[in-house]
């Protein structure tokens, strides 16, 4: 049986504490995966408009580069990146690299850890750190509510490629077949009051299709999207952040509100709609850099 090292997380300088990170995570529209083995891409990511950088030790790193990538990730986080959340995606618990990844993080200042293929809370218990849990398997989907409710979990990420591979689903051009899996993740995270991030889009040159997929993710209830190409950042930020018309509408609704149910521009509104409008304003402030 794999023994997970007992980590002294009291020694880890998580920049603003779990609650602050969890609050900032609510406003993340774009989360860009960057291979830890690609120094040029890591340096470029500092100036990109992605709200969060996920430094990847898993799928994008070749086996022979795992050790060097781990060292590069730790060094990158130590240097810091202003205005962005930083996360490190470790190798899965069944990987021979997992224990080394976790041991290396004992002295790491990363904001969050992305944990692949989470299937139950047993893989989370004992890890006193903010986790973004990837839901990538049928077992993980069925346990998603319990995983999302765990106090160490800050949010969920849909691992759409693995879900399709594990279930035999062959997604259509608009992800037909994946809808139930995606909405199970959204429901689990939203019930726990936590952010949920849509899976990556593999079609790197189809920006129109990517925009449609982002808008679909918003419709499903995702709060942001994971990305694998810097060219996708602007589209994701636009889709998952309020536009000028939404901001203006929210400001007008708040100004018109008198408490209780009332008529506003031909529709009925109540306190719930006022709270939604306030969140829209708050999201717009974060999108403009008011972190």
Short mmCIF file of C-alpha atoms in Angstrom, two decimals:
data_model
loop_
_atom_site.label_atom_id
_atom_site.label_comp_id
_atom_site.label_asym_id
_atom_site.label_seq_id
_atom_site.Cartn_x
_atom_site.Cartn_y
_atom_site.Cartn_z
CA UNK A 1 0.00 0.00 0.00
CA UNK A 2 1.27 3.46 -0.87
CA UNK A 3 2.09 5.49 2.22
CA UNK A 4 1.35 9.18 1.93
CA UNK A 5 3.93 11.29 3.79
CA UNK A 6 2.65 13.23 6.76
CA UNK A 7 3.25 16.82 5.77
CA UNK A 8 3.85 19.65 8.21
CA UNK A 9 1.59 22.08 6.43
CA UNK A 10 2.04 24.58 9.24
CA UNK A 11 5.47 25.24 7.69
CA UNK A 12 4.05 25.93 4.25
CA UNK A 13 3.64 29.64 3.59
CA UNK A 14 0.32 29.62 1.75
CA UNK A 15 0.21 33.29 0.91
CA UNK A 16 -3.02 34.51 2.37
CA UNK A 17 -4.46 31.44 4.04
CA UNK A 18 -7.06 28.98 2.88
CA UNK A 19 -10.04 31.31 3.14
CA UNK A 20 -8.43 34.07 1.14
CA UNK A 21 -7.37 31.63 -1.57
CA UNK A 22 -10.86 30.10 -1.64
CA UNK A 23 -12.38 33.56 -2.05
CA UNK A 24 -10.00 34.48 -4.88
CA UNK A 25 -10.72 31.15 -6.56
CA UNK A 26 -14.38 32.16 -6.90
CA UNK A 27 -13.37 34.78 -9.46
CA UNK A 28 -11.01 32.66 -11.58
CA UNK A 29 -12.24 32.59 -15.17
CA UNK A 30 -9.20 31.03 -16.83
CA UNK A 31 -6.80 28.41 -15.46
CA UNK A 32 -3.89 27.70 -17.80
CA UNK A 33 -1.94 24.46 -17.61
CA UNK A 34 1.78 25.05 -18.21
CA UNK A 35 4.27 22.14 -18.34
CA UNK A 36 6.80 22.47 -15.55
CA UNK A 37 9.39 21.12 -17.98
CA UNK A 38 8.93 24.07 -20.36
CA UNK A 39 10.93 26.99 -18.95
CA UNK A 40 10.04 29.29 -21.83
CA UNK A 41 6.30 28.68 -21.41
CA UNK A 42 6.54 29.25 -17.66
CA UNK A 43 8.29 32.57 -18.14
CA UNK A 44 5.78 33.66 -20.79
CA UNK A 45 2.89 32.79 -18.48
CA UNK A 46 3.88 35.57 -16.08
CA UNK A 47 2.62 38.21 -18.52
CA UNK A 48 -0.50 36.39 -19.71
CA UNK A 49 -4.02 37.33 -18.65
CA UNK A 50 -4.84 33.93 -17.16
CA UNK A 51 -6.29 34.26 -13.67
CA UNK A 52 -4.55 31.09 -12.48
CA UNK A 53 -1.50 29.16 -13.66
CA UNK A 54 -1.49 25.41 -13.09
CA UNK A 55 2.11 24.21 -13.21
CA UNK A 56 1.84 20.69 -14.51
CA UNK A 57 3.93 17.75 -13.32
CA UNK A 58 1.60 15.13 -14.76
CA UNK A 59 0.42 14.50 -18.32
CA UNK A 60 2.44 17.16 -20.13
CA UNK A 61 5.79 16.09 -18.65
CA UNK A 62 7.76 13.19 -20.10
CA UNK A 63 8.84 10.41 -17.74
CA UNK A 64 12.53 11.26 -18.04
CA UNK A 65 11.81 14.90 -17.16
CA UNK A 66 9.74 14.38 -14.01
CA UNK A 67 12.50 15.14 -11.49
CA UNK A 68 13.75 18.27 -13.23
CA UNK A 69 10.17 19.47 -13.75
CA UNK A 70 9.45 19.09 -10.05
CA UNK A 71 12.46 21.25 -9.16
CA UNK A 72 11.44 23.84 -11.76
CA UNK A 73 7.90 24.01 -10.36
CA UNK A 74 9.13 24.60 -6.82
CA UNK A 75 11.52 27.33 -8.00
CA UNK A 76 8.81 29.01 -10.08
CA UNK A 77 6.39 29.17 -7.17
CA UNK A 78 9.13 30.46 -4.87
CA UNK A 79 9.76 33.36 -7.26
CA UNK A 80 6.04 34.16 -7.34
CA UNK A 81 3.80 35.68 -9.99
CA UNK A 82 1.99 38.90 -9.12
CA UNK A 83 -1.78 38.98 -9.45
CA UNK A 84 -2.31 35.29 -10.19
CA UNK A 85 -3.14 32.21 -8.23
CA UNK A 86 -0.55 29.47 -8.60
CA UNK A 87 -1.34 25.78 -8.46
CA UNK A 88 0.77 22.69 -9.01
CA UNK A 89 -0.75 19.58 -10.54
CA UNK A 90 1.00 16.59 -9.04
CA UNK A 91 1.09 13.11 -10.49
CA UNK A 92 -1.77 10.81 -9.55
CA UNK A 93 -1.64 8.78 -6.34
CA UNK A 94 -1.01 5.55 -8.27
CA UNK A 95 2.01 7.05 -10.03
CA UNK A 96 5.57 6.21 -8.94
CA UNK A 97 6.20 9.98 -8.87
CA UNK A 98 3.40 10.87 -6.45
CA UNK A 99 5.31 10.47 -3.18
CA UNK A 100 8.23 12.51 -4.46
CA UNK A 101 5.86 15.22 -5.63
CA UNK A 102 4.15 15.43 -2.27
CA UNK A 103 7.41 15.38 -0.33
CA UNK A 104 8.76 18.23 -2.46
CA UNK A 105 5.70 20.32 -1.63
CA UNK A 106 6.53 20.34 2.08
CA UNK A 107 8.49 23.55 1.59
CA UNK A 108 6.51 24.93 -1.35
CA UNK A 109 4.52 28.15 -1.30
CA UNK A 110 1.95 27.14 -3.88
CA UNK A 111 -1.58 28.45 -3.39
CA UNK A 112 -3.28 25.22 -4.40
CA UNK A 113 -2.55 21.66 -5.39
CA UNK A 114 -4.39 20.04 -8.28
CA UNK A 115 -4.91 16.38 -7.45
CA UNK A 116 -5.70 14.12 -10.42
CA UNK A 117 -8.17 11.24 -10.48
CA UNK A 118 -9.72 11.82 -7.08
CA UNK A 119 -12.24 9.05 -6.44
CA UNK A 120 -12.99 9.33 -2.72
CA UNK A 121 -12.12 11.37 0.36
CA UNK A 122 -9.64 8.75 1.51
CA UNK A 123 -7.16 10.19 -0.97
CA UNK A 124 -7.66 13.64 0.57
CA UNK A 125 -7.79 12.90 4.28
CA UNK A 126 -4.55 13.88 5.98
CA UNK A 127 -3.64 16.43 3.33
CA UNK A 128 -4.13 19.71 5.14
CA UNK A 129 -3.93 21.97 2.11
CA UNK A 130 -6.20 23.62 -0.45
CA UNK A 131 -6.95 21.07 -3.15
CA UNK A 132 -8.53 21.34 -6.55
CA UNK A 133 -9.85 17.82 -7.03
CA UNK A 134 -10.01 16.49 -10.58
CA UNK A 135 -13.06 14.33 -11.26
CA UNK A 136 -12.01 12.00 -14.08
CA UNK A 137 -13.52 8.56 -13.52
CA UNK A 138 -16.97 6.99 -13.04
CA UNK A 139 -16.14 6.32 -9.38
CA UNK A 140 -15.07 9.93 -8.95
CA UNK A 141 -18.31 11.15 -10.50
CA UNK A 142 -20.39 9.11 -8.08
CA UNK A 143 -18.34 10.40 -5.14
CA UNK A 144 -18.17 14.01 -6.38
CA UNK A 145 -20.59 15.38 -3.76
CA UNK A 146 -18.62 13.86 -0.88
CA UNK A 147 -15.33 15.03 -2.40
CA UNK A 148 -16.57 18.59 -2.93
CA UNK A 149 -17.86 18.76 0.65
CA UNK A 150 -14.45 17.90 2.13
CA UNK A 151 -12.98 20.80 4.09
CA UNK A 152 -9.64 20.50 2.29
CA UNK A 153 -11.17 20.79 -1.16
CA UNK A 154 -11.34 24.31 -2.59
CA UNK A 155 -13.05 23.34 -5.86
CA UNK A 156 -13.53 20.71 -8.56
CA UNK A 157 -12.08 20.34 -12.06
CA UNK A 158 -13.76 18.30 -14.78
CA UNK A 159 -11.30 15.91 -16.39
CA UNK A 160 -13.29 15.54 -19.59
CA UNK A 161 -10.72 13.61 -21.62
CA UNK A 162 -10.37 10.92 -18.97
CA UNK A 163 -14.11 10.78 -18.32
CA UNK A 164 -14.68 10.05 -22.00
CA UNK A 165 -11.92 7.44 -22.06
CA UNK A 166 -13.05 5.73 -18.85
CA UNK A 167 -16.73 5.58 -19.81
CA UNK A 168 -16.46 4.89 -23.52
CA UNK A 169 -18.35 8.09 -24.29
CA UNK A 170 -17.59 9.47 -27.73
CA UNK A 171 -18.46 13.16 -27.35
CA UNK A 172 -20.23 14.87 -30.25
CA UNK A 173 -19.14 18.22 -31.65
CA UNK A 174 -20.96 20.00 -28.83
CA UNK A 175 -19.89 17.47 -26.18
CA UNK A 176 -23.05 15.44 -26.54
CA UNK A 177 -22.78 12.46 -24.26
CA UNK A 178 -20.77 14.30 -21.60
CA UNK A 179 -23.61 16.50 -20.36
CA UNK A 180 -24.59 14.30 -17.43
CA UNK A 181 -21.00 13.91 -16.21
CA UNK A 182 -20.36 17.64 -16.45
CA UNK A 183 -23.53 18.54 -14.62
CA UNK A 184 -22.82 16.01 -11.87
CA UNK A 185 -19.58 17.90 -11.20
CA UNK A 186 -21.36 21.26 -11.27
CA UNK A 187 -24.08 20.07 -8.91
CA UNK A 188 -21.58 18.57 -6.45
CA UNK A 189 -19.43 21.70 -6.29
CA UNK A 190 -22.31 24.17 -6.23
CA UNK A 191 -24.03 22.23 -3.42
CA UNK A 192 -20.80 22.59 -1.44
CA UNK A 193 -20.61 26.27 -2.38
CA UNK A 194 -17.31 25.87 -4.22
CA UNK A 195 -15.96 26.82 -7.67
CA UNK A 196 -16.03 24.33 -10.54
CA UNK A 197 -13.85 24.42 -13.61
CA UNK A 198 -14.75 23.04 -17.01
CA UNK A 199 -12.35 20.66 -18.73
CA UNK A 200 -9.86 21.52 -21.44
CA UNK A 201 -10.63 21.88 -25.14
CA UNK A 202 -8.24 19.92 -27.35
CA UNK A 203 -9.10 21.75 -30.58
CA UNK A 204 -6.31 24.31 -30.52
CA UNK A 205 -7.06 26.04 -33.84
CA UNK A 206 -10.85 26.18 -33.59
CA UNK A 207 -11.39 29.42 -31.70
CA UNK A 208 -15.05 29.69 -32.74
CA UNK A 209 -15.68 26.19 -31.46
CA UNK A 210 -13.80 27.00 -28.27
CA UNK A 211 -16.00 30.06 -27.71
CA UNK A 212 -19.10 27.89 -28.12
CA UNK A 213 -17.68 25.39 -25.61
CA UNK A 214 -16.97 28.17 -23.10
CA UNK A 215 -20.50 29.54 -23.45
CA UNK A 216 -21.81 26.02 -22.98
CA UNK A 217 -19.75 25.70 -19.80
CA UNK A 218 -21.25 28.93 -18.47
CA UNK A 219 -24.72 27.60 -19.26
CA UNK A 220 -23.96 24.36 -17.41
CA UNK A 221 -22.90 26.34 -14.32
CA UNK A 222 -19.10 26.19 -14.39
CA UNK A 223 -17.37 29.21 -12.88
CA UNK A 224 -14.22 29.02 -15.04
CA UNK A 225 -12.37 26.88 -17.56
CA UNK A 226 -9.07 25.03 -17.66
CA UNK A 227 -6.93 25.77 -20.72
CA UNK A 228 -3.96 24.30 -22.57
CA UNK A 229 -3.26 27.11 -25.04
CA UNK A 230 -2.53 30.78 -24.24
CA UNK A 231 -4.62 31.75 -27.27
CA UNK A 232 -7.69 30.49 -25.40
CA UNK A 233 -7.33 32.88 -22.46
CA UNK A 234 -9.10 35.92 -23.88
CA UNK A 235 -12.11 33.92 -25.04
CA UNK A 236 -12.45 32.16 -21.68
CA UNK A 237 -12.15 35.41 -19.74
CA UNK A 238 -14.84 37.01 -21.89
CA UNK A 239 -17.20 34.04 -21.53
CA UNK A 240 -16.82 33.52 -17.80
CA UNK A 241 -16.64 37.20 -16.87
CA UNK A 242 -19.51 39.69 -17.10
CA UNK A 243 -19.64 41.93 -20.16
CA UNK A 244 -20.48 45.64 -20.11
CA UNK A 245 -24.19 45.02 -20.73
CA UNK A 246 -24.40 42.55 -17.82
CA UNK A 247 -22.59 44.99 -15.54
CA UNK A 248 -24.90 47.86 -16.49
CA UNK A 249 -27.96 45.65 -15.97
CA UNK A 250 -26.69 44.58 -12.54
CA UNK A 251 -26.05 48.17 -11.47
CA UNK A 252 -29.54 49.21 -12.58
CA UNK A 253 -31.16 46.28 -10.79
CA UNK A 254 -29.37 47.05 -7.53
CA UNK A 255 -30.30 50.73 -7.78
CA UNK A 256 -33.96 49.89 -8.45
CA UNK A 257 -34.27 47.32 -5.68
CA UNK A 258 -36.54 48.31 -2.81
CA UNK A 259 -36.51 45.02 -0.94
CA UNK A 260 -38.85 42.08 -1.43
CA UNK A 261 -40.44 41.09 -4.71
CA UNK A 262 -40.97 43.77 -7.33
CA UNK A 263 -41.21 44.40 -11.06
CA UNK A 264 -38.02 45.35 -12.95
CA UNK A 265 -37.92 45.83 -16.72
CA UNK A 266 -40.90 43.58 -17.25
CA UNK A 267 -39.79 40.73 -15.01
CA UNK A 268 -40.17 39.84 -11.35
CA UNK A 269 -37.10 40.21 -9.12
CA UNK A 270 -36.46 39.52 -5.45
CA UNK A 271 -33.53 39.44 -3.04
CA UNK A 272 -31.95 36.46 -4.82
CA UNK A 273 -31.60 38.51 -8.00
CA UNK A 274 -30.08 41.42 -6.09
CA UNK A 275 -27.43 39.09 -4.64
CA UNK A 276 -26.69 37.75 -8.12
CA UNK A 277 -26.30 41.33 -9.37
CA UNK A 278 -23.89 42.15 -6.54
CA UNK A 279 -21.83 39.09 -7.45
CA UNK A 280 -21.73 40.26 -11.07
CA UNK A 281 -20.35 43.63 -9.93
CA UNK A 282 -17.79 41.90 -7.73
CA UNK A 283 -16.72 39.63 -10.58
CA UNK A 284 -16.27 42.64 -12.83
CA UNK A 285 -14.01 44.32 -10.28
CA UNK A 286 -11.83 41.24 -10.04
CA UNK A 287 -11.73 40.97 -13.83
CA UNK A 288 -10.39 44.53 -13.95
CA UNK A 289 -7.59 43.60 -11.58
CA UNK A 290 -9.18 44.51 -8.29
CA UNK A 291 -7.85 41.42 -6.56
#
